Coordinates of C-alpha atoms and ligand atoms in Angstrom, one line a residue:
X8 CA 42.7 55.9 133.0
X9 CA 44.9 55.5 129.7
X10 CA 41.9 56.0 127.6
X11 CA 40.2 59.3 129.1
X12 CA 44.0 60.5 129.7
X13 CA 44.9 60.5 126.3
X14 CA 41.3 61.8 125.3
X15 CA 41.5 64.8 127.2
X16 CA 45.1 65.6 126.1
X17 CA 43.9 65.5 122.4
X18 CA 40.6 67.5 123.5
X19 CA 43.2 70.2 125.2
X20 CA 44.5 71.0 120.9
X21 CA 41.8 70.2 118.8
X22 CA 39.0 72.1 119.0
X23 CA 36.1 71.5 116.1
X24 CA 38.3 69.5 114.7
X25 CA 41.3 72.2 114.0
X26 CA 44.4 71.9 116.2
X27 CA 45.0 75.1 118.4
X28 CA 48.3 75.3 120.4
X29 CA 47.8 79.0 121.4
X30 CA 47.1 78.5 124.7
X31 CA 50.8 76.5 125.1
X32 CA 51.9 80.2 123.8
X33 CA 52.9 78.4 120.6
X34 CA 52.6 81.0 117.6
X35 CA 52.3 79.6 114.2
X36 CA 54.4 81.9 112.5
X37 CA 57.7 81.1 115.0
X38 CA 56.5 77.5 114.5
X39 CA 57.4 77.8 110.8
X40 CA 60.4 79.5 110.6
X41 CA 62.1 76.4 113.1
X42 CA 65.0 74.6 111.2
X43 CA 65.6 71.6 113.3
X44 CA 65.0 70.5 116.6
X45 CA 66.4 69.1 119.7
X46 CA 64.2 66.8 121.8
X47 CA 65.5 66.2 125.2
X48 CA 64.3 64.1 127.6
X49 CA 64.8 61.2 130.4
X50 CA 63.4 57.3 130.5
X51 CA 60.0 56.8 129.1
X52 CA 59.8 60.6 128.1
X53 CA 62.9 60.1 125.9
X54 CA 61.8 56.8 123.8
X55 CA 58.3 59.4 123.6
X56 CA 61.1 61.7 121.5
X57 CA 62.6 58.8 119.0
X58 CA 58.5 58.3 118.1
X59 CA 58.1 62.2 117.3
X60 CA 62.0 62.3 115.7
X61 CA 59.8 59.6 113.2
X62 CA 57.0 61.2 112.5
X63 CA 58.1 64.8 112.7
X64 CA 60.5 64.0 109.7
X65 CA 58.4 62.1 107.8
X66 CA 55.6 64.7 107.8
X67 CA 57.7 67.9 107.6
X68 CA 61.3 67.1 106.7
X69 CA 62.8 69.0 109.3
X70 CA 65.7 67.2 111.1
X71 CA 65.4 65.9 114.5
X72 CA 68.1 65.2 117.2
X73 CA 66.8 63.5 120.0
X74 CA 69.2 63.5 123.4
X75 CA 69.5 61.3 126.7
X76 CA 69.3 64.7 128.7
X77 CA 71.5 63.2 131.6
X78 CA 73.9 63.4 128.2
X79 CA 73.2 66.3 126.8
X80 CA 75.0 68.6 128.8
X81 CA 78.3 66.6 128.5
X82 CA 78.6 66.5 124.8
X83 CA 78.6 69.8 124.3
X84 CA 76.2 70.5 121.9
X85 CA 76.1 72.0 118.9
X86 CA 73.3 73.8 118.4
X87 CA 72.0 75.7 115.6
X88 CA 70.3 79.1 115.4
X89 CA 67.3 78.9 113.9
X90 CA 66.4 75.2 116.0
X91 CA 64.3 74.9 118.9
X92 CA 64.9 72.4 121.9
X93 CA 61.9 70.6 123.2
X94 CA 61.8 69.0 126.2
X95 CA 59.5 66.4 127.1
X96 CA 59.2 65.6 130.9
X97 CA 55.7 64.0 132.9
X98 CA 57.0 65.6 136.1
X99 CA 58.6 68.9 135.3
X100 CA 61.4 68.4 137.5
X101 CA 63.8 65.9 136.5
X102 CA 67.6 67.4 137.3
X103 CA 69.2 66.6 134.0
X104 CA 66.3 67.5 131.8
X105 CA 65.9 71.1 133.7
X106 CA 69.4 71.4 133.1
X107 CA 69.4 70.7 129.4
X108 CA 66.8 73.0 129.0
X109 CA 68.8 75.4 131.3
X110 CA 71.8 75.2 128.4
X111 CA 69.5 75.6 125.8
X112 CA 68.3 78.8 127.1
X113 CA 71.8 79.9 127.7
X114 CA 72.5 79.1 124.3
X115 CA 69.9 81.4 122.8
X116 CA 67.5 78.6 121.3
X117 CA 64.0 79.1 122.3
X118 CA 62.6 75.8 124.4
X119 CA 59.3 74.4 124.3
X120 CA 58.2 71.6 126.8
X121 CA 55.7 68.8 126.6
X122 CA 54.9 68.3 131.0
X123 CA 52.1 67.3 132.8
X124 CA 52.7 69.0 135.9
X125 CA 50.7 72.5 136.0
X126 CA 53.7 75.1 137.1
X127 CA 56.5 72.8 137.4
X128 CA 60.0 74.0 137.1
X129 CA 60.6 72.8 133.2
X130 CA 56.9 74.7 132.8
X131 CA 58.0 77.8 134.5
X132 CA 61.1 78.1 132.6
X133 CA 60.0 76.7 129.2
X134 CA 59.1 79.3 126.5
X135 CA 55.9 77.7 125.2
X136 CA 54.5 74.7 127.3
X137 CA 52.1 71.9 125.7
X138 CA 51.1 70.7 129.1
X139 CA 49.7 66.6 128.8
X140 CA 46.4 65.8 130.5
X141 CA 47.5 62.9 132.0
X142 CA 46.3 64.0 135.9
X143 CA 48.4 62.8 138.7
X144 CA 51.1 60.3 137.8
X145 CA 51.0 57.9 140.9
X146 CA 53.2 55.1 139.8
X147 CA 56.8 55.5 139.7
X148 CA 56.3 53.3 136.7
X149 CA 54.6 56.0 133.9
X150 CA 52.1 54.7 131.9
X151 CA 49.2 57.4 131.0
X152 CA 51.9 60.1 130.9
X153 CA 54.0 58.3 128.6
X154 CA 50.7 57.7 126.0
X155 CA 49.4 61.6 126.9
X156 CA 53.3 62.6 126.0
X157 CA 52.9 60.3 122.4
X158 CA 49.6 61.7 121.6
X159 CA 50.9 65.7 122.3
X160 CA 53.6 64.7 120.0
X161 CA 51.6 63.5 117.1
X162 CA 49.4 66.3 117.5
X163 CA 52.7 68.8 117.6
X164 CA 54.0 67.0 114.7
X165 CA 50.7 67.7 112.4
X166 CA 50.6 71.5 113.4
X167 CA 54.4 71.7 112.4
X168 CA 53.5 69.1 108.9
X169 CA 50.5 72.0 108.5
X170 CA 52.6 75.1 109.5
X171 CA 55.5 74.0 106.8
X172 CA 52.5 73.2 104.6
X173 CA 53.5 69.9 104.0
X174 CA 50.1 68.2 104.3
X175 CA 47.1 69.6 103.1
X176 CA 43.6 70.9 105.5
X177 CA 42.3 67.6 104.8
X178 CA 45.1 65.0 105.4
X179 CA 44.9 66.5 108.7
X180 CA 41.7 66.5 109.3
X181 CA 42.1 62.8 108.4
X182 CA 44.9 62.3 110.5
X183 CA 43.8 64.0 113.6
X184 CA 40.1 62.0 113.1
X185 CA 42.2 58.9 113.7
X186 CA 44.1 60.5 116.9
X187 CA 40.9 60.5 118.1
X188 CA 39.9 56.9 117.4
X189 CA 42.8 55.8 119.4
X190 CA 41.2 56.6 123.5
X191 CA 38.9 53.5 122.3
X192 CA 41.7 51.1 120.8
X193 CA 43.5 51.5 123.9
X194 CA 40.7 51.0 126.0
X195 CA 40.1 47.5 123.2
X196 CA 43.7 46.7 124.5
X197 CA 43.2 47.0 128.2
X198 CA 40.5 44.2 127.8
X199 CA 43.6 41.6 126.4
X200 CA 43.9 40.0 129.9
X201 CA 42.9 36.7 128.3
X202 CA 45.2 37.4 125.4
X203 CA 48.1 38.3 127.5
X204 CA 48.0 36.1 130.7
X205 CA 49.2 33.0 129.0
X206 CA 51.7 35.1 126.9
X207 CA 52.9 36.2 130.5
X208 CA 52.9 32.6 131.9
X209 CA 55.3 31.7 129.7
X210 CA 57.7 34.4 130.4
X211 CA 57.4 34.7 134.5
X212 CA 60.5 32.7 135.0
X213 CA 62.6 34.2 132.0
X214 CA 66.0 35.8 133.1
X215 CA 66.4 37.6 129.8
X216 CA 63.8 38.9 127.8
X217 CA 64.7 40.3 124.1
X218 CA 62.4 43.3 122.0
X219 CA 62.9 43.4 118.3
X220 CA 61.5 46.2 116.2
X221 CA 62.5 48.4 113.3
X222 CA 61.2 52.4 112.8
X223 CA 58.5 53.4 115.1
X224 CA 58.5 49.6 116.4
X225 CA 62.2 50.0 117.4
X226 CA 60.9 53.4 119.3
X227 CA 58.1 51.8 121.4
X228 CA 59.9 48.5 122.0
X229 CA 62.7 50.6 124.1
X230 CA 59.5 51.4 126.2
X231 CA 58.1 48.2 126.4
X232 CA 61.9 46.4 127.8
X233 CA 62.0 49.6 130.2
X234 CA 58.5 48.6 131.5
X235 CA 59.4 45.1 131.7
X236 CA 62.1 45.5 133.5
X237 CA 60.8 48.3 135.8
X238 CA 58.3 46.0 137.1
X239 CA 58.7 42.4 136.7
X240 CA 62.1 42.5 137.3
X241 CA 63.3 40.6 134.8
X242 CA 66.6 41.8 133.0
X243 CA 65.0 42.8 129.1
X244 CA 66.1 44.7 126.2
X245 CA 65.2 46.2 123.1
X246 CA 67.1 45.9 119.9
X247 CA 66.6 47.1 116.8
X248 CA 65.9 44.0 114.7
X249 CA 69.0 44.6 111.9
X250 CA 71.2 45.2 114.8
X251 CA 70.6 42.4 117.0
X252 CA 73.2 40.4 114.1
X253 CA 76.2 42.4 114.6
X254 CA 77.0 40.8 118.4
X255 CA 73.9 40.0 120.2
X256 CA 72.7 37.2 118.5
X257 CA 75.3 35.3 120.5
X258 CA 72.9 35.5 123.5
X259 CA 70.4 34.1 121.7
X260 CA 69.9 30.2 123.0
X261 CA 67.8 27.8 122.6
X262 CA 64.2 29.2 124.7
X263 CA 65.4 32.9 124.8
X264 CA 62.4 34.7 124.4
X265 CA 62.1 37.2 121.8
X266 CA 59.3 39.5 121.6
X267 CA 58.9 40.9 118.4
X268 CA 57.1 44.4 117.3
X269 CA 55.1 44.4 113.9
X270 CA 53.1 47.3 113.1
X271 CA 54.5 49.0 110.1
X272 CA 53.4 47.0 107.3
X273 CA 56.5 48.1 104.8
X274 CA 58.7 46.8 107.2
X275 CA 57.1 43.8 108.9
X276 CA 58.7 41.6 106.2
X277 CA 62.1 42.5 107.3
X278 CA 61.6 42.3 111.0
X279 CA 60.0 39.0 109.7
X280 CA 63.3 37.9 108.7
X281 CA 65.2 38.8 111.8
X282 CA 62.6 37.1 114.0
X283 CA 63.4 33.5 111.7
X284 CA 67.3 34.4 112.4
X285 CA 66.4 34.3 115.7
X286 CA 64.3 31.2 115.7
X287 CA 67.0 29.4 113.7
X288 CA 69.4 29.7 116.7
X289 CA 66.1 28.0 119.1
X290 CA 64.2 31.2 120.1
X291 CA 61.1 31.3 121.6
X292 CA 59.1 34.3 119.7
X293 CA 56.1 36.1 120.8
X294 CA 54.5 38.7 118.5
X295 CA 52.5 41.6 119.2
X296 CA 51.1 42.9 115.9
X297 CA 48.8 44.5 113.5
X298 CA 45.8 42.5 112.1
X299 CA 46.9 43.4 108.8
X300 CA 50.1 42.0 109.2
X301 CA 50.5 38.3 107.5
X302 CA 52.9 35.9 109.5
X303 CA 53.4 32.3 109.6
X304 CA 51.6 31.2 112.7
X305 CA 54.0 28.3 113.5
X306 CA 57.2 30.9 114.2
X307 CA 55.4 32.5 117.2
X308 CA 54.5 30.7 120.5
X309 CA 51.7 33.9 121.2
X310 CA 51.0 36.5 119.0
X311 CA 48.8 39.1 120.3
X312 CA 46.9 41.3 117.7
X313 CA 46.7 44.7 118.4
X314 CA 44.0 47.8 116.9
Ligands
M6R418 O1 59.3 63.1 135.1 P1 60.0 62.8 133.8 O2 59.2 62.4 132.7 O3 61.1 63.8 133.5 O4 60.9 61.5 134.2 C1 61.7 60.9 133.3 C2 62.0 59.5 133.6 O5 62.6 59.4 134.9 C3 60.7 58.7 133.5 O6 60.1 58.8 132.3 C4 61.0 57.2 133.9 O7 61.8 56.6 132.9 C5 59.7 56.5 134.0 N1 59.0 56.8 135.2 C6 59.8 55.0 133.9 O8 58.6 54.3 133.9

């Protein structure tokens, strides 16, 4: 359902081709005059908020905290006037989320949520809601809500790059035309079986599995160890690949399996590097990349290649 899920939550804010968040009760003009924001969010939904603190900043410039909300609350947050909270939640009814955007409010900041349930309670109490298209979210595991959530926040994050006119009519028409390329790369990707079964093979009996990334990679490699782990059961975590040095390597042995992320071509040579760090100490690596990206074939066991 990944690919009509995401479709129809791009279709929900962009019509002919211009994006349209009025019916989220999103006004233009507040949009512009935000300073910063504060994404808060649980799990899946809060690895969705490192992705948009990335691209929101590199389009627009405007600084982005994101929060674990079961946190949030705890640390006493300063928040500024002038910054909105966003909170991104599939069901609309996590505890610590509703609280966080419960402080928010009390706070004076005005909250805008990213849910997919119709009238839930972060909904209800949200200021503006961009509700996902995702329909209902069976699995305890989230998968289409997690890519609707992604592709609400790149679309957010070109009406803000647009609103702080930061990109110009026709970088984003550009930008959102390739939005809308992505239902049918995902749908390329669910068609990988043969690609990934003998990746899997190898990595059934693991008892650690390791994600490296860096940037963006970092951001969806969190979400890729969660869903491991959620569902195989096998203990895996994501690190970001210039951290993994400074104490982790130890656990690196001779078979661990790394898996590494490559999909930002400035930084695939670095992440290169930390994947042959790993290797020297007898890791077994795994890549799942770009096309573009150049490697040496003989440091990965599998590489899948991604659109
Ligand atoms: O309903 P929410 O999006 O607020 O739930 C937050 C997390 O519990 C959720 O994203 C969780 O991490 C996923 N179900 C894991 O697959």
């Amino acid at each position: 359902e990944q690919p009509q899920a995401v479709k129809d939550t791009l279709a929900a804010y962009v019509k002919e081709g211009k994006i349209d968040f009025s019916e989220g009760g999103l006004d233009w003009k507040e949009l512009k005059e935000v300073t910063r924001f504060y994404f808060v969010a649980c799990g899946s939904a809060y690895h969705v908020s490192l992705v948009a603190k990335n691209v929101i900043e590199d389009l627009t410039e405007i600084p982005v905290e994101c929060d674990v909300a079961s946190e949030f609350r705890y640390r006493n947050p300063k928040l500024q006037e002038g910054g909105m909270v966003v909170v991104i939640s599939q069901s609309g009814e996590t505890a610590d989320s509703i609280a966080a955007l419960r402080l928010a409010k009390e706070k004076g900041l005005p909250v805008l949520s990213i849910v997919n349930v119709l009238g839930s309670t972060i909904a209800r109490e949200s200021d503006h809601v961009l509700y996902t298209c995702a329909g209902p979210e069976i699995s305890v595991a989230t998968t289409k809500a997690y890519s609707c959530q992604l592709a609400a926040g790149y679309i957010f994050s070109l009406l803000l790059a647009k609103a702080k006119g930061k990109i110009s009519k026709e970088e984003t028409r550009s930008l959102t035309e390739e939005l809308f390329l992505l239902p049918g790369k995902i749908q390329q990707c669910l068609s990988f079986d043969q690609e990934i079964l003998p990746m899997a093979k190898e990595l059934k009996d693991a008892d650690n599995i390791f994600f490296l990334g860096r940037g963006l990679d970092w951001a969806i490699s969190m979400e890729g160890a969660l869903k491991l782990k959620e569902i195989s059961y096998i203990h895996c975590e994501s690190y970001s690949s210039g951290e993994l040095k400074h104490g982790t390597i130890s656990l690196i042995e001779k078979g661990s399996p790394v898996i590494g992320l490559l999909s930002q071509e400035e930084l695939a040579g670095k992440s290169i590097s930390n994947i042959h760090e790993v290797r020297s100490r007898g890791a077994k690596c795994f890549a799942i990349r770009m096309e573009d990206i150049t490697i040496e074939e003989e440091d990965f066991a599998h590489n899948l290649i991604v659109p």
